Amino acid sequence: MALYAVIPELSEEEKKLPLAKYFEEYPLLDPTPLECQLLDSGPMAVSDAVPAANWLDILQPSGYRKVEFGYCMMPDGSGYYAEYFVTPPSVTPEMMPWFLNWINYKSKNTPEGQGNLRYKLWYPPDHWEHTYVNGKDDKDGVWSFGTLDNGKSGAKNGSEEISYPLDLREYGLSEERIRALKEAGCTFSAACEKVEGGHHLVLRLQRPCPYGGTETFNHEWIGYCAQDGKIIQDKGTPVNEEYLRNVLIHNITEHHHLPRFLPKLYAEYHDKPIDAD
């Protein structure tokens, strides 16, 4: 891979918006050489993957698995990947929740029919639209539109996804474990994603990194969903090794990119009206 990823050019209308400067000042970087080496080595061993039935095993306040970055197809026909990344201390605790809310709203002068420029900023090759289903919070899900093939298809030619937050207490996470995780400085979240042709199950853990900043463990099971306290396989969900590799490239690229511009973006926008240009 090259150092810089190729991103779509903004429209003339988008270039006139103040947010456009972030696209110029912070070019999108490809995954690091070490990550490229791991991706190029092919799928991880199935024995090193976490089965969907054991998904809560990743919620540990310390320690590491044999493989924390990789992907593979599972024997039951589902797909799996594990992603690990570190967010630097320059991204303070209040910045991420602010950003994840901010991208669900468009600035008042966003040109019609050209997508959500705020969401595009996070990962221009694949992002197009992003909003709350109910228009105010994630209680009824978060709707997004785009692709996961790193610019191959073009974001506006993508498909929709709705992510529904999950309460892990309903899936066996005890109050005792929750207290232990919080005491260790950990946070976590889970979601069931409805995608074209099926479902994805997602679980994320953040905790203080011994080397500084915050380390995130992001796991996803392609072809599973969660409902009424049960983990259910959706065998119709499309997935293959190429798809898994592309998703992992997409995710690690956007997760490295965001900390580069978020401190400046937050300083400029966090105290402005939600629809500020």
mmCIF file of C-alpha atoms in Angstrom:
data_model
loop_
_atom_site.group_PDB
_atom_site.id
_atom_site.type_symbol
_atom_site.label_atom_id
_atom_site.label_comp_id
_atom_site.label_asym_id
_atom_site.label_seq_id
_atom_site.Cartn_x
_atom_site.Cartn_y
_atom_site.Cartn_z
ATOM 1 C CA MET A 1 0.000 0.000 0.000
ATOM 2 C CA ALA A 2 0.999 3.602 -0.537
ATOM 3 C CA LEU A 3 1.412 6.025 2.326
ATOM 4 C CA TYR A 4 -1.654 8.062 1.423
ATOM 5 C CA ALA A 5 -5.049 6.715 0.389
ATOM 6 C CA VAL A 6 -6.861 8.131 -2.630
ATOM 7 C CA ILE A 7 -9.994 10.055 -1.646
ATOM 8 C CA PRO A 8 -12.854 11.424 -3.773
ATOM 9 C CA GLU A 9 -12.656 15.122 -4.624
ATOM 10 C CA LEU A 10 -15.180 17.359 -2.904
ATOM 11 C CA SER A 11 -17.794 19.108 -5.010
ATOM 12 C CA GLU A 12 -17.445 22.822 -5.691
ATOM 13 C CA GLU A 13 -20.241 23.492 -3.176
ATOM 14 C CA GLU A 14 -18.545 21.387 -0.496
ATOM 15 C CA LYS A 15 -15.202 23.113 -1.043
ATOM 16 C CA LYS A 16 -16.810 26.423 -0.020
ATOM 17 C CA LEU A 17 -17.752 25.122 3.441
ATOM 18 C CA PRO A 18 -15.365 25.762 6.382
ATOM 19 C CA LEU A 19 -15.173 22.019 7.093
ATOM 20 C CA ALA A 20 -13.462 21.435 3.744
ATOM 21 C CA LYS A 21 -10.122 22.560 5.159
ATOM 22 C CA TYR A 22 -9.917 19.364 7.242
ATOM 23 C CA PHE A 23 -9.861 17.278 4.068
ATOM 24 C CA GLU A 24 -6.852 19.266 2.832
ATOM 25 C CA GLU A 25 -4.927 19.565 6.111
ATOM 26 C CA TYR A 26 -5.301 15.911 7.118
ATOM 27 C CA PRO A 27 -4.773 13.573 4.141
ATOM 28 C CA LEU A 28 -5.968 10.022 4.707
ATOM 29 C CA LEU A 29 -3.176 7.592 5.594
ATOM 30 C CA ASP A 30 -3.224 3.901 4.701
ATOM 31 C CA PRO A 31 -2.751 1.282 7.478
ATOM 32 C CA THR A 32 0.693 1.139 9.069
ATOM 33 C CA PRO A 33 3.404 -1.148 7.619
ATOM 34 C CA LEU A 34 2.915 -3.626 10.469
ATOM 35 C CA GLU A 35 -0.841 -3.755 9.881
ATOM 36 C CA CYS A 36 -0.268 -4.222 6.142
ATOM 37 C CA GLN A 37 2.113 -7.094 6.920
ATOM 38 C CA LEU A 38 -0.546 -8.782 9.073
ATOM 39 C CA LEU A 39 -3.244 -8.264 6.444
ATOM 40 C CA ASP A 40 -0.998 -9.594 3.686
ATOM 41 C CA SER A 41 -0.230 -12.731 5.687
ATOM 42 C CA GLY A 42 -3.795 -13.912 5.098
ATOM 43 C CA PRO A 43 -6.536 -15.095 7.471
ATOM 44 C CA MET A 44 -5.831 -15.883 11.094
ATOM 45 C CA ALA A 45 -6.235 -19.423 12.451
ATOM 46 C CA VAL A 46 -9.835 -20.238 13.362
ATOM 47 C CA SER A 47 -8.594 -21.573 16.696
ATOM 48 C CA ASP A 48 -7.483 -18.039 17.622
ATOM 49 C CA ALA A 49 -10.901 -16.488 16.914
ATOM 50 C CA VAL A 50 -13.562 -15.836 19.549
ATOM 51 C CA PRO A 51 -16.802 -17.708 18.731
ATOM 52 C CA ALA A 52 -19.965 -15.607 18.763
ATOM 53 C CA ALA A 53 -21.333 -17.670 21.652
ATOM 54 C CA ASN A 54 -18.337 -16.571 23.751
ATOM 55 C CA TRP A 55 -18.402 -12.921 22.694
ATOM 56 C CA LEU A 56 -18.367 -11.569 26.265
ATOM 57 C CA ASP A 57 -14.913 -13.142 26.751
ATOM 58 C CA ILE A 58 -13.322 -10.055 25.181
ATOM 59 C CA LEU A 59 -14.461 -7.906 28.116
ATOM 60 C CA GLN A 60 -11.306 -8.299 30.187
ATOM 61 C CA PRO A 61 -9.672 -5.508 32.226
ATOM 62 C CA SER A 62 -6.183 -6.753 31.374
ATOM 63 C CA GLY A 63 -4.255 -9.229 29.242
ATOM 64 C CA TYR A 64 -4.137 -9.999 25.527
ATOM 65 C CA ARG A 65 -5.140 -12.861 23.266
ATOM 66 C CA LYS A 66 -2.762 -14.606 20.905
ATOM 67 C CA VAL A 67 -4.303 -12.669 17.986
ATOM 68 C CA GLU A 68 -5.755 -9.182 18.458
ATOM 69 C CA PHE A 69 -5.688 -8.118 14.788
ATOM 70 C CA GLY A 70 -6.918 -10.445 12.075
ATOM 71 C CA TYR A 71 -9.839 -12.034 10.279
ATOM 72 C CA CYS A 72 -11.144 -15.436 9.207
ATOM 73 C CA MET A 73 -14.154 -17.376 8.030
ATOM 74 C CA MET A 74 -15.652 -19.575 10.744
ATOM 75 C CA PRO A 75 -16.648 -23.263 10.355
ATOM 76 C CA ASP A 76 -20.359 -22.355 10.546
ATOM 77 C CA GLY A 77 -20.078 -20.073 7.487
ATOM 78 C CA SER A 78 -19.992 -16.799 9.423
ATOM 79 C CA GLY A 79 -17.164 -14.268 9.328
ATOM 80 C CA TYR A 80 -15.059 -12.829 12.138
ATOM 81 C CA TYR A 81 -12.476 -10.142 12.668
ATOM 82 C CA ALA A 82 -10.576 -8.674 15.601
ATOM 83 C CA GLU A 83 -9.206 -5.140 15.473
ATOM 84 C CA TYR A 84 -6.791 -3.521 17.905
ATOM 85 C CA PHE A 85 -5.723 0.108 17.910
ATOM 86 C CA VAL A 86 -4.483 2.772 20.313
ATOM 87 C CA THR A 87 -5.938 6.270 20.542
ATOM 88 C CA PRO A 88 -3.421 8.886 21.745
ATOM 89 C CA PRO A 89 -3.940 10.960 24.936
ATOM 90 C CA SER A 90 -4.647 14.037 22.774
ATOM 91 C CA VAL A 91 -8.163 12.622 22.287
ATOM 92 C CA THR A 92 -9.801 13.355 25.641
ATOM 93 C CA PRO A 93 -12.806 11.394 27.004
ATOM 94 C CA GLU A 94 -15.405 13.961 25.985
ATOM 95 C CA MET A 95 -14.295 14.170 22.339
ATOM 96 C CA MET A 96 -15.462 10.799 21.010
ATOM 97 C CA PRO A 97 -19.069 10.975 22.338
ATOM 98 C CA TRP A 98 -19.294 14.509 20.969
ATOM 99 C CA PHE A 99 -18.066 13.439 17.523
ATOM 100 C CA LEU A 100 -20.309 10.363 17.327
ATOM 101 C CA ASN A 101 -23.296 12.616 18.019
ATOM 102 C CA TRP A 102 -22.123 15.486 15.758
ATOM 103 C CA ILE A 103 -21.888 13.329 12.618
ATOM 104 C CA ASN A 104 -25.603 12.529 12.841
ATOM 105 C CA TYR A 105 -26.452 16.114 11.898
ATOM 106 C CA LYS A 106 -25.645 18.059 8.755
ATOM 107 C CA SER A 107 -24.416 21.639 8.751
ATOM 108 C CA LYS A 108 -27.058 24.099 7.578
ATOM 109 C CA ASN A 109 -25.467 24.754 4.185
ATOM 110 C CA THR A 110 -24.695 21.164 3.243
ATOM 111 C CA PRO A 111 -25.538 20.821 -0.476
ATOM 112 C CA GLU A 112 -28.512 18.598 -1.232
ATOM 113 C CA GLY A 113 -27.855 15.146 -2.620
ATOM 114 C CA GLN A 114 -24.108 15.166 -1.898
ATOM 115 C CA GLY A 115 -24.016 13.248 1.350
ATOM 116 C CA ASN A 116 -23.064 14.210 4.897
ATOM 117 C CA LEU A 117 -19.742 16.075 4.797
ATOM 118 C CA ARG A 118 -19.164 15.486 8.517
ATOM 119 C CA TYR A 119 -19.458 11.738 8.095
ATOM 120 C CA LYS A 120 -17.378 11.805 4.906
ATOM 121 C CA LEU A 121 -14.540 13.462 6.833
ATOM 122 C CA TRP A 122 -14.077 10.349 8.961
ATOM 123 C CA TYR A 123 -13.388 8.088 5.969
ATOM 124 C CA PRO A 124 -13.990 9.804 2.589
ATOM 125 C CA PRO A 125 -13.698 6.760 0.263
ATOM 126 C CA ASP A 126 -16.592 4.843 1.888
ATOM 127 C CA HIS A 127 -18.761 7.249 3.935
ATOM 128 C CA TRP A 128 -21.846 9.003 2.547
ATOM 129 C CA GLU A 129 -24.753 9.470 5.013
ATOM 130 C CA HIS A 130 -25.211 9.096 8.778
ATOM 131 C CA THR A 131 -28.133 10.015 11.058
ATOM 132 C CA TYR A 132 -30.253 8.931 14.023
ATOM 133 C CA VAL A 133 -33.302 6.896 13.018
ATOM 134 C CA ASN A 134 -35.524 8.973 15.302
ATOM 135 C CA GLY A 135 -33.667 12.219 14.604
ATOM 136 C CA LYS A 136 -32.474 12.797 18.192
ATOM 137 C CA ASP A 137 -30.601 9.831 19.738
ATOM 138 C CA ASP A 138 -29.551 6.219 19.187
ATOM 139 C CA LYS A 139 -32.452 4.622 21.099
ATOM 140 C CA ASP A 140 -34.084 3.499 17.835
ATOM 141 C CA GLY A 141 -30.833 2.906 15.994
ATOM 142 C CA VAL A 142 -28.308 4.798 13.894
ATOM 143 C CA TRP A 143 -28.761 4.757 10.104
ATOM 144 C CA SER A 144 -25.812 5.043 7.742
ATOM 145 C CA PHE A 145 -25.166 4.677 4.033
ATOM 146 C CA GLY A 146 -21.902 3.881 2.313
ATOM 147 C CA THR A 147 -19.525 1.096 1.361
ATOM 148 C CA LEU A 148 -16.855 -1.053 3.001
ATOM 149 C CA ASP A 149 -14.528 -1.662 0.053
ATOM 150 C CA ASN A 150 -12.149 1.278 0.484
ATOM 151 C CA GLY A 151 -13.354 3.371 -2.401
ATOM 152 C CA LYS A 152 -13.742 0.649 -5.024
ATOM 153 C CA SER A 153 -17.504 1.107 -5.474
ATOM 154 C CA GLY A 154 -17.929 4.756 -4.511
ATOM 155 C CA ALA A 155 -19.711 5.660 -1.266
ATOM 156 C CA LYS A 156 -22.848 7.028 -2.928
ATOM 157 C CA ASN A 157 -23.313 3.649 -4.650
ATOM 158 C CA GLY A 158 -23.301 1.774 -1.360
ATOM 159 C CA SER A 159 -26.006 0.305 0.851
ATOM 160 C CA GLU A 160 -27.697 1.171 4.122
ATOM 161 C CA GLU A 161 -27.027 -0.109 7.604
ATOM 162 C CA ILE A 162 -28.907 0.384 10.866
ATOM 163 C CA SER A 163 -26.996 -0.145 14.114
ATOM 164 C CA TYR A 164 -29.036 -0.913 17.231
ATOM 165 C CA PRO A 165 -27.390 -0.530 20.667
ATOM 166 C CA LEU A 166 -27.499 -3.525 23.017
ATOM 167 C CA ASP A 167 -27.676 -3.701 26.802
ATOM 168 C CA LEU A 168 -25.181 -6.423 27.704
ATOM 169 C CA ARG A 169 -26.965 -7.104 30.987
ATOM 170 C CA GLU A 170 -29.616 -8.808 28.873
ATOM 171 C CA TYR A 171 -26.937 -11.087 27.424
ATOM 172 C CA GLY A 172 -25.330 -12.324 30.621
ATOM 173 C CA LEU A 173 -22.945 -9.560 31.691
ATOM 174 C CA SER A 174 -23.252 -9.456 35.470
ATOM 175 C CA GLU A 175 -23.226 -6.350 37.628
ATOM 176 C CA GLU A 176 -20.120 -7.742 39.321
ATOM 177 C CA ARG A 177 -18.226 -7.854 36.007
ATOM 178 C CA ILE A 178 -19.493 -4.400 35.072
ATOM 179 C CA ARG A 179 -18.167 -2.975 38.351
ATOM 180 C CA ALA A 180 -14.799 -4.679 37.850
ATOM 181 C CA LEU A 181 -14.486 -3.291 34.332
ATOM 182 C CA LYS A 182 -15.389 0.229 35.440
ATOM 183 C CA GLU A 183 -12.951 0.090 38.350
ATOM 184 C CA ALA A 184 -10.214 -0.812 35.835
ATOM 185 C CA GLY A 185 -11.093 2.243 33.731
ATOM 186 C CA CYS A 186 -12.774 0.224 30.979
ATOM 187 C CA THR A 187 -15.727 1.215 28.840
ATOM 188 C CA PHE A 188 -17.595 -1.001 26.412
ATOM 189 C CA SER A 189 -20.436 -1.020 23.913
ATOM 190 C CA ALA A 190 -22.300 -3.525 21.782
ATOM 191 C CA ALA A 191 -24.583 -3.321 18.777
ATOM 192 C CA CYS A 192 -26.521 -5.436 16.333
ATOM 193 C CA GLU A 193 -26.232 -4.117 12.784
ATOM 194 C CA LYS A 194 -28.912 -4.764 10.192
ATOM 195 C CA VAL A 195 -27.247 -4.782 6.773
ATOM 196 C CA GLU A 196 -28.270 -5.678 3.250
ATOM 197 C CA GLY A 197 -28.892 -9.418 3.305
ATOM 198 C CA GLY A 198 -28.325 -10.064 7.001
ATOM 199 C CA HIS A 199 -26.857 -8.974 10.332
ATOM 200 C CA HIS A 200 -23.583 -8.226 12.125
ATOM 201 C CA LEU A 201 -22.849 -8.416 15.850
ATOM 202 C CA VAL A 202 -20.322 -5.950 17.299
ATOM 203 C CA LEU A 203 -18.607 -5.696 20.685
ATOM 204 C CA ARG A 204 -16.026 -3.049 21.627
ATOM 205 C CA LEU A 205 -13.847 -2.648 24.696
ATOM 206 C CA GLN A 206 -11.775 0.425 25.576
ATOM 207 C CA ARG A 207 -9.299 0.543 28.432
ATOM 208 C CA PRO A 208 -6.178 2.483 29.488
ATOM 209 C CA CYS A 209 -3.175 1.449 27.405
ATOM 210 C CA PRO A 210 0.024 0.676 29.349
ATOM 211 C CA TYR A 211 1.988 2.560 26.669
ATOM 212 C CA GLY A 212 -0.231 5.640 26.945
ATOM 213 C CA GLY A 213 -3.625 6.631 25.599
ATOM 214 C CA THR A 214 -6.544 4.250 25.211
ATOM 215 C CA GLU A 215 -6.490 0.817 23.600
ATOM 216 C CA THR A 216 -9.557 -0.494 21.801
ATOM 217 C CA PHE A 217 -10.496 -4.096 21.090
ATOM 218 C CA ASN A 218 -13.118 -4.196 18.355
ATOM 219 C CA HIS A 219 -14.668 -7.565 17.446
ATOM 220 C CA GLU A 220 -17.340 -8.332 14.883
ATOM 221 C CA TRP A 221 -19.222 -11.475 13.942
ATOM 222 C CA ILE A 222 -20.611 -11.284 10.397
ATOM 223 C CA GLY A 223 -23.745 -13.408 10.186
ATOM 224 C CA TYR A 224 -24.942 -13.068 13.783
ATOM 225 C CA CYS A 225 -27.453 -10.872 15.581
ATOM 226 C CA ALA A 226 -28.692 -10.444 19.135
ATOM 227 C CA GLN A 227 -32.343 -10.393 20.152
ATOM 228 C CA ASP A 228 -34.272 -10.958 23.389
ATOM 229 C CA GLY A 229 -31.167 -12.012 25.280
ATOM 230 C CA LYS A 230 -30.054 -14.571 22.703
ATOM 231 C CA ILE A 231 -27.241 -14.697 20.128
ATOM 232 C CA ILE A 232 -28.707 -15.909 16.844
ATOM 233 C CA GLN A 233 -26.965 -16.892 13.622
ATOM 234 C CA ASP A 234 -28.252 -15.342 10.392
ATOM 235 C CA LYS A 235 -26.951 -17.762 7.767
ATOM 236 C CA GLY A 236 -28.070 -15.606 4.848
ATOM 237 C CA THR A 237 -25.608 -12.820 5.637
ATOM 238 C CA PRO A 238 -23.134 -12.380 2.754
ATOM 239 C CA VAL A 239 -19.472 -12.685 3.768
ATOM 240 C CA ASN A 240 -16.162 -13.960 2.425
ATOM 241 C CA GLU A 241 -12.455 -13.445 3.125
ATOM 242 C CA GLU A 242 -12.172 -10.503 0.752
ATOM 243 C CA TYR A 243 -15.059 -8.744 2.482
ATOM 244 C CA LEU A 244 -13.530 -9.309 5.938
ATOM 245 C CA ARG A 245 -10.137 -8.011 4.833
ATOM 246 C CA ASN A 246 -11.730 -4.907 3.316
ATOM 247 C CA VAL A 247 -13.736 -4.190 6.463
ATOM 248 C CA LEU A 248 -10.635 -4.493 8.621
ATOM 249 C CA ILE A 249 -8.730 -2.098 6.325
ATOM 250 C CA HIS A 250 -11.671 0.329 6.399
ATOM 251 C CA ASN A 251 -11.941 0.256 10.184
ATOM 252 C CA ILE A 252 -8.278 0.544 11.057
ATOM 253 C CA THR A 253 -7.817 3.380 8.565
ATOM 254 C CA GLU A 254 -10.687 5.444 9.968
ATOM 255 C CA HIS A 255 -9.656 4.726 13.548
ATOM 256 C CA HIS A 256 -6.133 6.010 12.884
ATOM 257 C CA HIS A 257 -7.435 8.995 10.926
ATOM 258 C CA LEU A 258 -9.896 10.376 13.460
ATOM 259 C CA PRO A 259 -7.393 11.214 16.251
ATOM 260 C CA ARG A 260 -5.332 13.253 13.797
ATOM 261 C CA PHE A 261 -8.040 15.870 13.255
ATOM 262 C CA LEU A 262 -10.456 15.400 16.180
ATOM 263 C CA PRO A 263 -8.706 17.657 18.753
ATOM 264 C CA LYS A 264 -8.732 20.614 16.347
ATOM 265 C CA LEU A 265 -12.256 19.845 15.129
ATOM 266 C CA TYR A 266 -13.556 19.607 18.691
ATOM 267 C CA ALA A 267 -11.925 22.884 19.691
ATOM 268 C CA GLU A 268 -13.538 24.630 16.715
ATOM 269 C CA TYR A 269 -17.017 23.125 16.780
ATOM 270 C CA HIS A 270 -17.987 21.682 20.162
ATOM 271 C CA ASP A 271 -19.498 24.901 21.507
ATOM 272 C CA LYS A 272 -21.203 25.951 18.271
ATOM 273 C CA PRO A 273 -24.828 25.215 17.270
ATOM 274 C CA ILE A 274 -25.283 21.636 16.075
ATOM 275 C CA ASP A 275 -25.967 22.809 12.493
ATOM 276 C CA ALA A 276 -23.013 25.198 12.287
ATOM 277 C CA ASP A 277 -21.086 25.214 9.022
#
